[in-house]
Short mmCIF file of C-alpha atoms and ligand atoms in Angstrom, two decimals:
data_model
loop_
_atom_site.label_atom_id
_atom_site.label_comp_id
_atom_site.label_asym_id
_atom_site.label_seq_id
_atom_site.Cartn_x
_atom_site.Cartn_y
_atom_site.Cartn_z
CA MET A 1 85.29 136.19 122.00
CA ALA A 2 83.67 132.74 123.30
CA LEU A 3 85.70 130.12 125.90
CA ASN A 4 84.68 127.02 124.45
CA ASN A 5 85.63 124.17 126.58
CA GLU A 6 83.02 122.53 128.10
CA HIS A 7 82.82 118.25 128.21
CA ALA A 8 81.36 115.32 129.48
CA LYS A 9 83.23 113.84 132.86
CA GLY A 10 85.76 110.80 131.93
CA SER A 11 86.25 112.14 128.48
CA LEU A 12 88.90 113.95 127.13
CA ASP A 13 87.96 117.43 125.58
CA ILE A 14 90.17 117.52 122.07
CA ALA A 15 90.46 119.90 119.57
CA ILE A 16 91.02 118.85 115.72
CA VAL A 17 92.91 121.81 113.66
CA GLY A 18 91.91 120.84 110.33
CA GLY A 19 88.83 118.82 109.07
CA GLY A 20 90.72 117.53 105.55
CA LEU A 21 90.87 113.78 105.17
CA VAL A 22 92.92 112.92 108.27
CA GLY A 23 91.63 115.45 110.37
CA SER A 24 88.00 113.79 110.02
CA VAL A 25 89.10 110.32 110.49
CA GLU A 26 90.85 111.31 113.32
CA ALA A 27 87.98 112.66 114.94
CA LEU A 28 85.33 109.47 113.93
CA TYR A 29 87.98 107.29 115.91
CA LEU A 30 88.00 109.72 118.75
CA ALA A 31 84.14 109.81 118.97
CA LYS A 32 83.58 105.80 118.80
CA ARG A 33 86.32 105.70 121.72
CA GLY A 34 83.91 108.03 123.68
CA HIS A 35 85.74 111.86 123.93
CA ASN A 36 84.58 115.06 122.61
CA VAL A 37 85.70 116.20 119.29
CA ARG A 38 85.54 119.93 118.14
CA ILE A 39 87.17 120.02 114.96
CA TYR A 40 87.67 123.64 113.47
CA GLU A 41 88.06 123.96 109.83
CA TYR A 42 89.38 127.04 107.68
CA ARG A 43 86.78 126.28 104.71
CA GLU A 44 83.58 126.41 104.62
CA ASP A 45 81.76 122.90 104.54
CA ILE A 46 82.77 120.98 101.82
CA ARG A 47 79.46 119.17 101.38
CA LYS A 48 78.10 122.90 100.25
CA THR A 49 80.63 124.02 98.09
CA PRO A 50 81.78 123.04 94.33
CA GLN A 51 85.01 121.65 93.36
CA VAL A 52 88.06 123.84 94.05
CA ARG A 53 90.99 123.28 91.25
CA GLY A 54 94.59 122.62 92.51
CA ARG A 55 94.18 120.27 94.36
CA SER A 56 94.08 116.20 93.62
CA ILE A 57 90.64 115.62 92.73
CA ASN A 58 90.95 111.95 92.96
CA LEU A 59 93.29 109.42 95.23
CA ALA A 60 94.66 106.10 95.01
CA LEU A 61 93.44 104.58 98.50
CA SER A 62 95.32 101.73 99.13
CA VAL A 63 95.56 98.59 102.33
CA ARG A 64 96.62 101.32 104.74
CA GLY A 65 94.08 104.28 104.55
CA ARG A 66 91.18 101.20 103.89
CA ARG A 67 91.95 99.71 107.42
CA ALA A 68 91.47 103.13 109.04
CA LEU A 69 87.71 102.95 106.80
CA LYS A 70 87.24 100.19 108.28
CA ASP A 71 87.62 101.04 111.71
CA VAL A 72 85.43 104.03 111.38
CA GLY A 73 82.80 101.84 109.50
CA LEU A 74 83.25 103.48 105.85
CA GLU A 75 85.29 101.14 104.14
CA GLN A 76 82.77 99.30 102.39
CA HIS A 77 80.73 102.20 101.34
CA ILE A 78 83.58 103.95 99.87
CA ILE A 79 85.19 100.68 98.41
CA GLU A 80 82.23 99.29 97.02
CA GLU A 81 79.82 102.22 96.19
CA HIS A 82 82.55 104.84 94.81
CA GLY A 83 85.97 103.62 94.38
CA ILE A 84 87.18 102.37 91.19
CA PRO A 85 89.97 99.44 91.19
CA MET A 86 93.06 100.03 89.41
CA LYS A 87 94.61 96.71 89.06
CA GLY A 88 97.89 97.48 87.45
CA ARG A 89 99.98 100.32 85.87
CA ARG A 90 98.97 100.91 81.90
CA ILE A 91 102.02 102.36 80.32
CA HIS A 92 101.71 104.64 77.18
CA ARG A 93 104.67 104.60 74.40
CA LEU A 94 105.37 106.98 72.47
CA ASP A 95 103.02 105.53 69.77
CA GLY A 96 100.26 104.75 71.48
CA SER A 97 100.04 101.56 72.13
CA THR A 98 100.05 100.28 75.56
CA TYR A 99 101.05 97.33 78.05
CA VAL A 100 100.07 96.20 81.41
CA ILE A 101 102.29 96.19 84.70
CA PRO A 102 100.03 94.85 86.76
CA TYR A 103 100.40 95.43 91.05
CA ASP A 104 100.25 92.38 92.44
CA ALA A 105 99.93 89.27 89.80
CA ARG A 106 99.81 86.72 92.86
CA ASN A 107 96.88 87.87 94.86
CA ASN A 108 95.15 90.22 92.14
CA GLN A 109 95.27 93.23 94.81
CA CYS A 110 94.33 96.46 93.43
CA ILE A 111 93.98 100.26 94.61
CA TYR A 112 91.00 102.44 94.26
CA SER A 113 90.75 105.65 92.74
CA VAL A 114 88.43 107.57 95.04
CA GLY A 115 87.74 111.16 94.80
CA ARG A 116 89.22 113.71 97.36
CA ASN A 117 85.64 115.75 97.79
CA TYR A 118 83.13 112.87 98.33
CA LEU A 119 85.89 111.11 100.85
CA ASN A 120 85.83 114.22 102.62
CA ALA A 121 82.41 114.65 102.70
CA SER A 122 81.03 111.15 103.71
CA LEU A 123 83.20 110.98 106.74
CA LEU A 124 81.96 114.67 107.92
CA LYS A 125 78.55 113.16 107.09
CA GLU A 126 79.55 110.09 109.14
CA SER A 127 81.10 112.23 111.85
CA ASP A 128 77.16 114.19 111.78
CA ASN A 129 76.29 110.56 113.75
CA TYR A 130 77.77 111.16 116.80
CA GLU A 131 76.77 113.65 119.19
CA ASN A 132 80.26 114.12 120.91
CA VAL A 133 81.41 116.17 117.52
CA THR A 134 81.09 119.99 116.99
CA LYS A 135 82.50 121.13 113.79
CA TYR A 136 83.09 124.98 113.24
CA PHE A 137 83.65 125.67 109.59
CA ASN A 138 85.07 128.87 108.62
CA HIS A 139 87.73 128.82 111.30
CA LYS A 140 91.29 129.46 110.78
CA LEU A 141 93.78 128.89 112.91
CA ILE A 142 95.50 132.09 113.79
CA GLU A 143 97.53 131.72 116.97
CA ALA A 144 98.12 128.98 119.48
CA ASN A 145 99.79 128.60 122.63
CA LEU A 146 100.47 124.60 123.13
CA GLN A 147 101.51 124.63 126.40
CA LYS A 148 98.53 126.29 127.58
CA GLY A 149 96.10 124.29 125.27
CA THR A 150 95.02 127.33 123.72
CA LEU A 151 94.44 128.48 120.48
CA THR A 152 92.97 131.14 118.47
CA PHE A 153 90.20 131.09 115.61
CA LEU A 154 89.05 133.93 113.01
CA LYS A 155 86.21 132.96 111.69
CA THR A 156 86.35 134.19 108.46
CA ASP A 157 82.76 135.14 107.81
CA THR A 158 82.46 137.31 110.72
CA LYS A 159 86.11 138.43 110.99
CA GLU A 160 85.63 137.87 115.30
CA ASN A 161 88.70 136.45 117.05
CA VAL A 162 87.09 132.99 119.12
CA ASP A 163 89.72 131.68 121.90
CA VAL A 164 89.45 127.72 122.76
CA LYS A 165 90.96 125.49 124.69
CA ALA A 166 91.36 121.88 124.85
CA ASP A 167 93.16 118.68 126.82
CA LEU A 168 94.74 118.00 123.27
CA ILE A 169 95.29 119.92 120.17
CA ILE A 170 95.63 117.94 117.21
CA GLY A 171 96.95 119.55 114.41
CA ALA A 172 95.84 117.91 111.00
CA ASP A 173 95.52 121.11 109.12
CA GLY A 174 97.91 120.16 105.93
CA ALA A 175 101.55 120.76 104.98
CA PHE A 176 101.70 124.34 105.59
CA SER A 177 99.93 123.63 109.15
CA ALA A 178 99.77 126.56 111.51
CA VAL A 179 99.88 124.20 114.51
CA ARG A 180 103.68 122.81 113.70
CA LYS A 181 104.44 126.49 113.29
CA SER A 182 103.56 127.01 116.60
CA MET A 183 105.61 123.83 117.48
CA MET A 184 108.46 124.82 115.87
CA LYS A 185 109.52 127.65 118.87
CA GLN A 186 109.90 124.36 120.77
CA PRO A 187 113.65 124.04 121.69
CA LEU A 188 115.04 120.44 120.29
CA PHE A 189 112.30 120.68 117.16
CA ASP A 190 113.94 119.41 113.90
CA TYR A 191 112.52 120.53 110.92
CA THR A 192 113.08 120.28 106.94
CA GLN A 193 110.97 121.48 104.05
CA LYS A 194 111.97 121.01 100.41
CA TYR A 195 110.30 121.65 97.65
CA ILE A 196 111.29 119.60 94.11
CA GLU A 197 111.68 121.05 91.05
CA HIS A 198 108.84 119.15 89.30
CA GLY A 199 105.27 120.62 89.60
CA TYR A 200 101.99 119.12 88.45
CA LEU A 201 99.26 120.55 86.32
CA GLU A 202 95.51 118.92 86.19
CA LEU A 203 93.66 118.19 83.04
CA CYS A 204 90.59 115.95 82.25
CA ILE A 205 89.72 113.20 79.50
CA PRO A 206 85.88 113.53 80.01
CA ALA A 207 83.29 110.90 79.07
CA ASP A 208 82.77 110.16 75.65
CA GLU A 209 79.49 110.48 73.78
CA GLN A 210 77.64 107.26 75.91
CA GLY A 211 78.99 108.26 79.18
CA SER A 212 81.53 105.85 79.16
CA PHE A 213 85.37 105.45 79.63
CA GLN A 214 87.52 106.34 76.89
CA MET A 215 90.41 104.12 78.09
CA PRO A 216 90.17 101.38 79.67
CA ALA A 217 88.76 101.77 83.44
CA ASN A 218 90.28 99.86 85.85
CA TYR A 219 94.47 100.86 85.49
CA LEU A 220 96.06 103.84 86.57
CA HIS A 221 97.49 105.31 83.36
CA ILE A 222 100.61 106.38 82.59
CA TRP A 223 102.62 107.80 79.99
CA PRO A 224 106.60 108.16 81.54
CA ARG A 225 108.45 110.19 79.06
CA GLY A 226 111.88 110.38 81.30
CA ASN A 227 112.48 113.79 83.12
CA PHE A 228 108.65 114.28 83.27
CA MET A 229 105.48 111.85 83.04
CA MET A 230 101.56 112.04 83.05
CA ILE A 231 99.22 109.97 84.55
CA ALA A 232 95.14 109.47 84.81
CA LEU A 233 92.87 108.32 87.83
CA PRO A 234 89.32 107.64 86.66
CA ASN A 235 86.44 109.32 88.04
CA GLN A 236 82.79 108.05 88.63
CA ASP A 237 81.31 109.82 86.03
CA CYS A 238 83.75 108.06 83.70
CA SER A 239 85.93 111.34 83.04
CA TRP A 240 89.73 110.66 84.08
CA THR A 241 91.72 112.94 86.36
CA VAL A 242 94.88 113.40 83.93
CA THR A 243 97.86 115.05 85.83
CA LEU A 244 101.25 116.29 84.35
CA PHE A 245 104.06 116.35 86.46
CA MET A 246 107.44 117.94 85.07
CA PRO A 247 110.20 120.55 85.49
CA PHE A 248 108.68 124.10 86.29
CA THR A 249 110.69 125.16 83.95
CA SER A 250 109.42 123.16 80.94
CA PHE A 251 105.80 124.54 81.83
CA LYS A 252 107.44 128.18 81.65
CA SER A 253 108.58 126.91 78.47
CA ILE A 254 105.14 126.20 76.91
CA ASP A 255 103.92 129.85 76.11
CA THR A 256 102.20 129.54 73.60
CA GLU A 257 99.36 127.09 72.18
CA ASP A 258 100.84 125.85 69.38
CA LYS A 259 103.88 125.09 71.63
CA LEU A 260 101.43 122.89 73.32
CA LEU A 261 100.15 121.29 70.50
CA ALA A 262 103.94 120.41 69.33
CA PHE A 263 104.36 119.31 72.94
CA PHE A 264 101.58 117.06 73.49
CA GLU A 265 102.00 115.82 69.60
CA LYS A 266 105.58 114.57 70.28
CA TYR A 267 105.72 113.60 73.90
CA PHE A 268 101.27 112.49 74.20
CA PRO A 269 99.91 112.25 70.42
CA ASP A 270 97.33 109.54 72.04
CA SER A 271 96.09 111.81 74.63
CA ILE A 272 95.07 114.79 71.82
CA ALA A 273 92.15 113.13 70.54
CA LEU A 274 91.01 111.96 74.21
CA ILE A 275 91.30 114.92 75.89
CA GLY A 276 90.46 117.16 72.86
CA ARG A 277 92.39 120.36 71.19
CA LYS A 278 90.30 123.07 72.68
CA LYS A 279 89.75 121.47 76.37
CA LEU A 280 93.73 120.66 76.12
CA ILE A 281 94.10 124.36 75.66
CA GLU A 282 91.59 125.76 77.70
CA ASP A 283 92.69 123.60 80.89
CA PHE A 284 96.33 123.74 80.55
CA PHE A 285 96.14 127.54 80.57
CA GLY A 286 93.38 128.06 82.63
CA GLY A 287 95.32 126.76 85.39
CA SER A 288 98.78 127.21 86.73
CA PRO A 289 101.37 124.58 87.61
CA SER A 290 101.12 123.71 91.47
CA PRO A 291 104.31 122.84 93.97
CA LEU A 292 105.25 119.46 95.72
CA VAL A 293 106.55 119.93 98.75
CA PHE A 294 108.04 117.10 101.42
CA VAL A 295 108.19 117.86 105.31
CA LYS A 296 109.83 116.21 107.72
CA CYS A 297 109.39 117.41 111.02
CA ARG A 298 109.95 115.95 114.81
CA PRO A 299 109.28 115.70 117.62
CA TYR A 300 105.28 115.17 116.54
CA HIS A 301 104.24 116.08 119.97
CA VAL A 302 104.38 119.03 123.08
CA GLU A 303 104.20 117.06 126.54
CA ASP A 304 100.37 115.52 126.68
CA LYS A 305 98.86 118.70 125.03
CA ALA A 306 99.36 119.06 121.19
CA LEU A 307 100.14 116.40 118.80
CA LEU A 308 100.35 116.57 114.74
CA ILE A 309 99.38 114.20 112.53
CA GLY A 310 98.89 113.73 108.17
CA ASP A 311 100.60 116.08 105.82
CA ALA A 312 101.19 118.62 109.02
CA ALA A 313 104.01 116.39 110.26
CA HIS A 314 104.87 114.37 107.17
CA ALA A 315 103.51 116.03 103.81
CA VAL A 316 105.42 113.82 100.62
CA VAL A 317 105.67 114.02 97.57
CA PRO A 318 102.14 112.35 96.17
CA PHE A 319 104.54 109.27 94.14
CA TYR A 320 103.45 106.31 96.22
CA GLY A 321 99.81 107.31 96.46
CA GLN A 322 100.84 107.09 100.10
CA GLY A 323 100.07 110.39 101.78
CA MET A 324 96.69 110.23 102.65
CA ASN A 325 97.43 106.82 103.42
CA ALA A 326 100.31 107.08 105.75
CA GLY A 327 97.78 109.83 107.39
CA PHE A 328 94.92 107.45 107.96
CA GLU A 329 97.83 105.25 109.17
CA ASP A 330 98.83 107.42 112.01
CA CYS A 331 95.24 107.69 113.28
CA THR A 332 94.97 104.11 113.26
CA ILE A 333 98.06 103.97 114.97
CA LEU A 334 97.19 106.38 118.06
CA ASP A 335 93.29 104.65 118.45
CA HIS A 336 95.55 101.41 119.23
CA LEU A 337 98.03 103.95 121.65
CA PHE A 338 94.69 105.21 123.18
CA GLN A 339 93.89 101.62 123.77
CA LYS A 340 97.44 100.63 125.31
CA TYR A 341 98.04 103.59 128.06
CA ASN A 342 94.27 103.63 129.01
CA ASP A 343 93.56 107.56 127.48
CA ASP A 344 96.97 108.50 129.28
CA LEU A 345 98.10 111.31 127.39
CA ALA A 346 101.65 112.19 128.10
CA LYS A 347 102.51 108.11 126.94
CA ILE A 348 100.45 108.22 123.91
CA LEU A 349 102.05 110.97 122.66
CA LEU A 350 105.48 110.73 123.75
CA GLU A 351 105.20 106.73 121.75
CA PHE A 352 103.63 108.42 118.96
CA SER A 353 106.38 110.99 118.41
CA ASP A 354 109.21 108.22 119.16
CA THR A 355 108.58 105.68 116.77
CA ARG A 356 106.25 107.40 114.02
CA TRP A 357 108.88 109.43 112.17
CA ILE A 358 111.41 106.34 111.74
CA ASP A 359 108.13 105.23 109.43
CA THR A 360 107.08 108.68 107.63
CA PHE A 361 110.40 109.71 106.85
CA GLU A 362 111.43 106.47 105.38
CA ILE A 363 107.65 106.79 103.21
CA CYS A 364 109.01 110.18 102.43
CA ASP A 365 112.68 108.78 100.90
CA LEU A 366 110.31 106.09 99.22
CA ALA A 367 107.64 108.52 97.77
CA LEU A 368 110.87 110.35 96.15
CA TYR A 369 112.11 107.29 94.69
CA ASN A 370 108.95 106.48 93.00
CA TYR A 371 109.00 109.50 90.74
CA ILE A 372 112.25 107.95 88.94
CA GLU A 373 110.66 104.67 88.88
CA MET A 374 107.39 105.68 87.33
CA ARG A 375 108.68 108.32 84.80
CA ASP A 376 111.95 106.74 83.63
CA LEU A 377 112.71 103.33 85.23
CA VAL A 378 109.35 101.73 84.12
CA THR A 379 110.22 101.49 80.69
CA ARG A 380 113.77 99.99 81.01
CA PRO A 381 113.97 96.28 80.38
CA SER A 382 116.23 95.93 83.91
CA TYR A 383 113.18 97.38 85.42
CA ARG A 384 111.14 94.22 83.95
CA ILE A 385 113.05 91.93 84.40
CA ARG A 386 113.21 92.74 87.96
CA LYS A 387 109.89 93.60 88.54
CA ALA A 388 109.38 89.53 87.32
CA LEU A 389 111.93 88.18 88.91
CA ASP A 390 110.01 89.89 92.27
CA ASP A 391 106.97 88.13 91.32
CA LEU A 392 108.35 85.14 90.55
CA ILE A 393 109.79 84.79 93.62
CA TYR A 394 106.68 86.08 95.91
CA TRP A 395 104.49 83.52 94.00
CA LEU A 396 106.69 81.08 95.41
CA LEU A 397 107.98 82.26 98.87
CA PRO A 398 105.01 84.77 99.42
CA ASP A 399 105.94 84.33 103.72
CA ILE A 400 109.32 85.53 103.11
CA TRP A 401 109.84 87.17 99.84
CA VAL A 402 107.19 90.80 99.60
CA PRO A 403 108.07 92.84 96.68
CA LEU A 404 108.34 96.55 97.72
CA TYR A 405 105.66 98.15 96.26
CA ASN A 406 103.32 94.97 97.35
CA SER A 407 104.30 95.78 100.59
CA VAL A 408 104.04 99.39 100.82
CA THR A 409 101.02 99.03 99.21
CA PHE A 410 99.15 96.23 100.09
CA THR A 411 100.25 95.30 103.77
CA THR A 412 100.65 97.41 107.10
CA MET A 413 104.44 96.22 107.66
CA PRO A 414 105.37 99.55 108.66
CA TYR A 415 106.91 101.84 105.97
CA SER A 416 110.79 101.15 107.74
CA GLU A 417 110.35 97.44 107.14
CA CYS A 418 109.17 97.50 103.56
CA ALA A 419 112.60 99.22 102.98
CA LYS A 420 114.77 97.09 104.99
CA ASN A 421 113.17 94.03 103.27
CA ARG A 422 114.15 95.73 99.74
CA GLN A 423 117.45 95.98 100.86
CA TRP A 424 118.27 92.44 102.00
CA GLN A 425 116.41 91.15 98.34
CA ASN A 426 118.44 93.14 96.68
CA LYS A 427 121.36 91.97 98.04
CA VAL A 428 120.34 88.06 97.58
CA LEU A 429 119.76 88.83 93.93
CA LYS A 430 123.49 90.78 93.61
CA TYR A 431 124.59 87.72 95.28
CA ILE A 432 122.55 85.32 92.89
CA PHE A 433 123.75 86.81 89.89
CA THR A 434 127.21 86.92 90.94
CA VAL A 435 127.38 83.67 91.63
CA LEU A 436 125.66 82.82 88.30
CA GLY A 437 127.87 85.29 86.15
CA VAL A 438 130.91 83.23 87.93
CA SER A 439 130.09 80.19 87.56
CA THR A 440 128.90 80.88 83.60
CA LEU A 441 132.36 82.01 83.42
CA VAL A 442 133.88 79.74 84.73
CA GLY A 443 132.05 77.23 82.75
CA VAL A 444 133.09 78.96 79.21
CA PHE A 445 136.66 78.85 80.34
CA TYR A 446 136.32 74.99 81.09
CA ALA A 447 134.29 74.16 77.52
CA PHE A 448 136.92 76.17 75.44
CA LYS A 449 140.31 75.15 77.54
C1 FAD B 1 99.00 115.96 93.09
C2 FAD B 1 98.45 115.08 94.20
C3 FAD B 1 98.18 114.10 94.77
C4 FAD B 1 98.41 112.84 95.44
N1 FAD B 1 97.44 111.51 95.60
C5 FAD B 1 97.25 111.05 96.58
C6 FAD B 1 97.19 109.51 96.54
O1 FAD B 1 96.91 109.14 94.97
N2 FAD B 1 97.15 108.74 97.64
C7 FAD B 1 97.27 109.25 98.75
O2 FAD B 1 96.99 108.66 99.90
N3 FAD B 1 97.82 110.53 98.95
C8 FAD B 1 97.62 111.62 97.97
N4 FAD B 1 98.01 112.72 97.98
C9 FAD B 1 98.42 113.21 99.42
C10 FAD B 1 97.43 113.91 99.75
O3 FAD B 1 96.90 114.53 99.01
C11 FAD B 1 97.57 113.84 101.10
O4 FAD B 1 98.59 113.44 101.93
C12 FAD B 1 95.78 114.38 102.37
O5 FAD B 1 95.43 115.14 101.71
C13 FAD B 1 96.18 114.59 103.62
O6 FAD B 1 95.22 114.98 104.07
P1 FAD B 1 95.96 116.10 105.73
O7 FAD B 1 94.46 115.99 105.96
O8 FAD B 1 96.42 115.41 106.56
O9 FAD B 1 95.74 117.66 105.00
P2 FAD B 1 94.56 118.61 103.98
O10 FAD B 1 94.34 117.59 103.62
O11 FAD B 1 95.58 119.02 103.19
O12 FAD B 1 93.89 119.03 104.83
C14 FAD B 1 93.95 120.15 105.79
C15 FAD B 1 93.18 120.62 106.15
O13 FAD B 1 93.62 121.81 106.89
C16 FAD B 1 92.74 123.03 107.08
N5 FAD B 1 93.60 124.17 107.29
C17 FAD B 1 94.61 124.80 107.03
N6 FAD B 1 95.52 125.25 107.62
C18 FAD B 1 94.37 125.92 108.79
C19 FAD B 1 94.43 126.98 109.59
N7 FAD B 1 95.07 127.39 109.98
N8 FAD B 1 93.23 126.88 110.68
C20 FAD B 1 92.11 125.93 110.43
N9 FAD B 1 92.16 124.69 109.59
C21 FAD B 1 93.30 124.69 108.56
C22 FAD B 1 92.13 122.63 105.32
O14 FAD B 1 91.70 123.71 105.12
C23 FAD B 1 92.08 121.59 105.02
O15 FAD B 1 90.73 121.40 105.17
C24 FAD B 1 98.04 113.33 96.89
C25 FAD B 1 98.87 114.68 97.00
C26 FAD B 1 99.05 115.46 95.44
C27 FAD B 1 99.57 116.92 96.06
#
C-alpha cells in the first residue's frame, strides 16, 4: 500500500475524487492558485476511450459554465472551435412544420452545444500543463474517513488497494457519489434523492450524404408532445444527438418494431426520414432508457476536511441545461472563497456549505418545472403570450425585467434570485391584467348603461 501525501510548502494538498467535468475544472482552478492537486478517477483516461453509450453525448453550455471555462483559460477554444451556437428552440409540430422561439430576442445571446467527451478531454489536457496536477485513472474510491482526510481506492486494473491522505478531499464523483455516501454517516446530514417517472433514450440523426446537417443547425430542436418529448442537439460532425424523454411505462409498451414505427409515425413523423427506419429500430432496441434522478443534500462539507461539488452535491434533472453549468459555477464560487479567506479551509468550506444550497435547491426545482414547459407549455397560446410580454418588457426595461430563462441562462444572478424575480414579475402581470380586466368591465358596463 502506498501512502501518497507529499506537497510543496505553503500549498495545500488536495485530493479530488472524480475527474469528470466538474472535478477537472476544479483541479484547474486550484492548480492556478498553486495548490497540489491529485485527481482520482474511476474510469480510464477518457482521452483513450471511445464514446460510451448511456450518458448524454452533448450538453448545452451557457453563461455560468462559460465563466468558469474563461477563468481556466478554455472558454475561447471551446466556444470558437468546438461549440455550436443554438439561438432558440425550434419547435416541431405534429405535421412536421416548425417555428422558432428565440432564447434572447433582445441581445441575441445563445447557448452552445458541446461534446461531453471533447470538453472533458480538453479540461484534462489543459491540466497536463500544470506540474502541480497529478491524475490517477482507474482508481475507484471504496472507503473514506473524511475527518481524518484519508481515502482508499481500488486500482481497477491491478486490483490493488491504495491509501491516500490529503489536507482537503473534494467529492466531484457525480450523482451517485461515494464521498457523499461517506458524508451521510455524519449527524445532521440531510439527504433527498428522487427518481422521476420518466427516463431518456438517445437516438441519432446522422449527417446527410454530403456530410451536412439535415436540419437547421443553430437551434435546440424540440418535439413537444404533452406528457413526453424528443429533443435534438447538434454535433460537430453534423449529426444530431436526439433524446427521447418519456415515462418508463411508455418505453416498456413499445416492444416490437411495428409498435416503434407506429409510435414515431403518430408523434414524430418528420423525424423518421431524418433518423432512418433501420437506424431508429437499431438505436431504440440497442439501448435501454436511463433513469433521471435529482439529489438535494446539505451540508456540503465536513469541518475543514471534505467538500462536495457538482452532481455529487446537487444532481438535477437535465431540462434547464444547468447541471454542468451549476457545477462549474460551484468552482467559480469556491475560487472566490479561496481568495476571500486566503486558503483558510474552515472558513471557505463553511461559507460555501451555508450559502450554496439555497441556489442549488432552487435550480433543482426550476429544472423539474422546465420539463413541463418544454414538453407541454411551449405549445400553448398562454405560454407564447407570456413569452411575448416578457420579451417586450425586457426590451423596454432590460435592467429591471429579466425573464426567468434569460436570468438562469445568460446571467450569473443566483438561481434563488432568478426565481424570486419571476415571482414578483408574475404578481405585476397579474395586477396589470386584473386592472385591465376590471377597467374593461367597467367600460362595458357604462357603455351599455
Ligand atoms: C441526459 C442528460 C443531459 C444533460 N444535459 C445537460 C446540459 O445540456 N447542460 C448541463 O449543464 N448539464 C447537463 N446535464 C447534467 C450534466 O451531465 C452533469 O451535471 C455533469 O456531468 C456533472 O458533472 P460532475 O463532474 O459533477 O459529475 P459526472 O459528470 O458524473 O462525473 C463524475 C466523475 O466521477 C467519477 N467517479 C464516480 N464514482 C467514483 C468513485 N467511486 N471513485 C472515483 N471516481 C468516481 C466518474 O467516473 C466521473 O468521471 C445532463 C445530464 C443528463 C443525464
